[in-house]
Amino acid sequence: MNIREYYQKTSNSNFHASWVSLILAIVFFLCHIFAMIPGNILLITSPFIFFSIAQFVSHRIYENRMKELPEEHIGTNAGLLKNEHVLLNFMPAPTLRLLLFAPDGSLMGEVRDLNMKWFMWMIPNFLSMLMAKRYELVDHEGRLLAKYHIKRGLFNKMTILDEQGGIIGSYQENRSFVKVNGMIYKEDGTEWMPIETPGSVNSFEIATKDGEKIASYQEGWMPLEWGERFKTNTPILSFSSNVAEIPKIIVFGFCAATLNHRSN
């Protein structure tokens, strides 16, 4: 998959969601006509109609972006743990499916939830946030790079494992509803990267306790060339030069834990 195919898949998903919502509104309207559903039919069907319209507009936006992006604008860079800049996009899914793109538009990998059962669509976010989660990080060919196990509860407590199942780090989120506070630990439990980000989580930096910058995250700005392929507000995760693979894997896990309900 590349960014053009991502736009196509998202457009199709929004199109189907639009029609499903519209059909539900029609069903409720017919049930009301035959006296099967009492009450104000406008109040009952309006949310479905507005949702259908919003999804159809989103479908057209993604469809136009796909058509405006020629194939020759897509590169073939696929080195996830060697690339300095990673752009994050969320696929429509019942739980987390975070796609990781290179600035040239090629897919480098993804973080995905292992629990993609259909009924997860029916669970509200405020309940899903309390559930235990198991994510995996894979490259563009589907090869496993790492696993992330998050315990159930309101605040994230995550164990990070390599592809063999060995612990390479952990993350403990402190109790705060205003901002994201926590600590990333090494595999031996030593404090490594303190976390303190705004509650909006639209811009932050991650550094070690010694002040060594590991990565930065931002939304709302990107180089002009990247803007030909990606939406302006696409999140960008940038690593400092010479950052090793394990810190990168851990940062991907932190982003997954913190942003896991951004798109669903």
C-alpha positions as CSV (number, residue, x, y, z in Angstrom):
1,M,0.0,0.0,0.0
2,N,1.1,3.6,-0.6
3,I,-0.6,6.9,0.3
4,R,-2.7,6.9,-2.9
5,E,-4.1,3.5,-2.1
6,Y,-4.7,4.6,1.5
7,Y,-6.9,7.5,0.2
8,Q,-8.8,5.1,-2.0
9,K,-9.5,2.6,0.8
10,T,-10.5,5.4,3.1
11,S,-12.8,6.9,0.4
12,N,-14.5,3.5,-0.1
13,S,-14.9,3.0,3.6
14,N,-16.6,6.4,4.0
15,F,-18.8,5.8,1.0
16,H,-20.1,2.5,2.5
17,A,-20.6,4.1,5.9
18,S,-22.6,6.9,4.3
19,W,-24.9,4.4,2.6
20,V,-25.4,2.2,5.7
21,S,-26.3,5.3,7.7
22,L,-28.8,6.5,5.1
23,I,-30.4,3.1,4.8
24,L,-30.9,3.0,8.6
25,A,-32.6,6.4,8.4
26,I,-34.9,5.1,5.7
27,V,-35.7,1.9,7.7
28,F,-36.6,4.0,10.8
29,F,-38.7,6.3,8.6
30,L,-40.7,3.3,7.2
31,C,-41.1,1.8,10.6
32,H,-42.5,5.1,11.8
33,I,-45.0,5.2,8.9
34,F,-46.3,1.8,9.8
35,A,-46.6,2.8,13.5
36,M,-43.8,0.5,14.6
37,I,-41.7,3.3,16.0
38,P,-43.5,6.2,17.9
39,G,-42.1,9.6,18.5
40,N,-40.6,12.5,16.5
41,I,-39.2,10.9,13.4
42,L,-37.0,13.9,12.6
43,L,-35.2,13.5,16.0
44,I,-34.8,9.8,15.3
45,T,-33.5,10.0,11.8
46,S,-31.6,13.3,11.8
47,P,-28.3,11.9,13.4
48,F,-28.2,9.2,10.8
49,I,-28.8,11.7,7.9
50,F,-26.2,14.1,9.2
51,F,-23.7,11.3,9.7
52,S,-24.4,10.0,6.2
53,I,-23.8,13.5,4.7
54,A,-20.6,13.9,6.6
55,Q,-19.3,10.5,5.5
56,F,-20.2,11.2,1.9
57,V,-18.4,14.6,1.9
58,S,-15.3,12.8,3.5
59,H,-15.6,10.2,0.7
60,R,-15.4,12.8,-2.0
61,I,-12.5,14.6,-0.3
62,Y,-10.4,11.5,-0.2
63,E,-11.5,10.5,-3.7
64,N,-10.4,13.8,-5.1
65,R,-7.0,13.6,-3.2
66,M,-6.5,10.2,-4.7
67,K,-7.3,11.4,-8.3
68,E,-5.0,14.4,-7.9
69,L,-2.0,12.3,-6.8
70,P,-0.3,10.7,-9.8
71,E,1.5,7.4,-9.4
72,E,4.8,9.0,-10.3
73,H,4.6,11.1,-7.1
74,I,4.9,7.9,-5.0
75,G,8.4,6.6,-4.0
76,T,9.6,3.2,-2.9
77,N,11.3,4.0,0.4
78,A,10.4,1.3,2.9
79,G,13.0,1.3,5.7
80,L,10.8,1.9,8.7
81,L,13.5,1.8,11.4
82,K,16.1,3.7,9.3
83,N,13.9,6.6,8.2
84,E,14.2,9.9,10.1
85,H,10.6,11.2,9.3
86,V,7.4,9.1,9.6
87,L,3.9,10.3,8.8
88,L,1.0,8.8,10.7
89,N,-2.3,7.9,9.2
90,F,-5.2,6.1,10.7
91,M,-7.2,3.5,8.8
92,P,-10.9,3.2,9.5
93,A,-11.0,0.2,11.8
94,P,-12.9,-1.0,14.9
95,T,-9.7,-0.5,16.9
96,L,-6.2,0.8,16.2
97,R,-4.7,0.5,12.8
98,L,-1.9,3.1,12.5
99,L,-0.2,3.3,9.1
100,L,3.4,4.6,9.0
101,F,4.4,6.3,5.8
102,A,7.6,7.7,4.4
103,P,7.6,11.4,3.2
104,D,7.7,10.0,-0.4
105,G,4.3,8.4,0.1
106,S,5.4,4.7,0.4
107,L,4.1,2.6,3.3
108,M,6.9,1.6,5.7
109,G,4.8,-0.4,8.3
110,E,2.0,-0.2,10.7
111,V,0.9,-0.6,14.3
112,R,-2.3,-2.7,14.5
113,D,-4.5,-4.1,17.2
114,L,-4.6,-7.9,17.3
115,N,-8.3,-7.8,18.3
116,M,-10.0,-6.7,15.1
117,K,-13.3,-8.5,15.8
118,W,-16.4,-7.0,14.1
119,F,-18.2,-6.4,17.4
120,M,-15.5,-3.9,18.4
121,W,-17.3,-1.4,16.1
122,M,-20.1,-1.5,18.6
123,I,-18.1,-0.7,21.8
124,P,-18.0,3.0,22.6
125,N,-14.6,4.6,23.0
126,F,-15.0,5.3,26.7
127,L,-15.4,1.6,27.3
128,S,-12.8,0.5,24.8
129,M,-10.2,2.7,26.5
130,L,-10.5,0.6,29.6
131,M,-9.9,-2.7,27.9
132,A,-6.5,-4.5,27.7
133,K,-4.9,-4.2,24.3
134,R,-2.3,-6.1,22.3
135,Y,-0.7,-4.3,19.4
136,E,2.0,-5.4,17.0
137,L,4.5,-3.3,14.9
138,V,5.1,-4.8,11.4
139,D,7.1,-3.5,8.4
140,H,5.7,-3.0,4.9
141,E,6.0,-6.7,4.2
142,G,4.1,-7.8,7.3
143,R,7.2,-8.9,9.3
144,L,6.8,-8.6,13.0
145,L,9.2,-6.1,14.6
146,A,7.7,-5.6,18.1
147,K,4.7,-6.2,20.4
148,Y,2.9,-3.8,22.8
149,H,0.8,-5.2,25.7
150,I,-1.3,-2.6,27.5
151,K,-3.1,-3.5,30.7
152,R,-6.7,-2.7,31.2
153,G,-7.5,0.5,33.0
154,L,-8.0,4.2,32.4
155,F,-4.2,5.0,32.4
156,N,-1.8,3.3,30.1
157,K,0.6,0.7,31.5
158,M,2.4,-0.9,28.6
159,T,5.0,-3.6,28.2
160,I,7.1,-3.4,25.1
161,L,8.6,-6.6,23.6
162,D,10.8,-7.5,20.6
163,E,9.8,-9.9,17.9
164,Q,11.0,-12.8,20.0
165,G,8.9,-11.8,23.0
166,G,11.8,-10.4,25.1
167,I,11.1,-7.2,27.1
168,I,12.9,-4.2,25.8
169,G,11.1,-1.5,27.7
170,S,7.9,-0.3,29.4
171,Y,5.7,2.8,29.8
172,Q,3.8,3.8,32.9
173,E,1.3,6.7,32.6
174,N,0.7,8.8,35.7
175,R,-2.8,9.8,36.8
176,S,-3.7,13.1,35.1
177,F,-6.7,14.2,33.1
178,V,-5.2,17.6,32.0
179,K,-2.0,16.3,30.3
180,V,-0.2,13.1,29.5
181,N,2.5,12.4,32.2
182,G,4.5,9.3,32.5
183,M,7.8,7.5,32.3
184,I,9.4,5.2,29.7
185,Y,11.7,2.6,31.3
186,K,14.5,0.5,30.0
187,E,14.2,-3.3,30.0
188,D,15.8,-3.5,33.5
189,G,13.3,-1.0,35.0
190,T,15.7,2.0,34.9
191,E,14.0,5.4,34.2
192,W,14.7,6.4,30.7
193,M,12.4,9.0,29.0
194,P,10.1,11.2,31.1
195,I,6.9,12.0,29.3
196,E,5.0,15.3,29.7
197,T,2.8,16.4,26.8
198,P,-0.3,18.6,26.5
199,G,-3.7,16.9,26.8
200,S,-4.4,17.8,23.1
201,V,-1.4,15.8,22.1
202,N,-0.7,17.8,18.9
203,S,2.9,18.6,19.5
204,F,5.5,17.2,21.9
205,E,9.1,16.1,22.2
206,I,10.6,12.9,23.8
207,A,14.0,13.1,25.3
208,T,16.0,11.0,27.8
209,K,16.5,12.0,31.4
210,D,20.0,13.2,30.4
211,G,18.5,15.6,27.8
212,E,19.2,13.6,24.7
213,K,16.5,14.3,22.2
214,I,14.9,11.2,20.7
215,A,11.9,12.3,18.7
216,S,9.4,15.1,18.1
217,Y,5.8,14.9,17.1
218,Q,3.8,17.7,15.4
219,E,0.6,18.3,13.4
220,G,-0.4,21.2,11.2
221,W,2.8,21.9,9.3
222,M,4.9,20.0,6.7
223,P,7.3,20.8,3.8
224,L,5.5,21.9,0.6
225,E,6.6,18.7,-1.3
226,W,5.1,16.5,1.3
227,G,1.9,18.5,1.1
228,E,1.4,17.2,-2.4
229,R,0.9,13.7,-1.0
230,F,-0.5,14.2,2.5
231,K,-3.1,16.3,4.3
232,T,-1.8,19.4,6.0
233,N,-2.7,18.1,9.5
234,T,-1.1,14.7,9.0
235,P,0.9,13.9,12.2
236,I,4.7,13.8,11.6
237,L,7.0,11.9,13.9
238,S,10.7,12.9,13.5
239,F,13.6,11.1,15.0
240,S,16.9,12.7,15.8
241,S,19.9,11.4,13.8
242,N,21.6,8.3,14.9
243,V,18.7,7.1,17.1
244,A,18.9,3.3,17.6
245,E,16.2,0.9,16.6
246,I,15.0,0.1,20.1
247,P,14.2,3.7,21.1
248,K,12.3,4.1,17.8
249,I,10.3,0.9,18.5
250,I,9.4,2.3,22.0
251,V,8.4,5.7,20.6
252,F,6.0,4.0,18.1
253,G,4.5,2.1,21.0
254,F,4.0,5.3,23.1
255,C,2.3,7.0,20.1
256,A,0.0,3.9,19.6
257,A,-0.9,3.9,23.3
258,T,-1.6,7.7,23.4
259,L,-3.4,8.1,20.1
260,N,-5.2,4.8,20.0
261,H,-8.7,6.3,19.8
262,R,-7.8,9.3,17.5
263,S,-9.7,7.9,14.5
264,N,-12.4,5.6,15.8
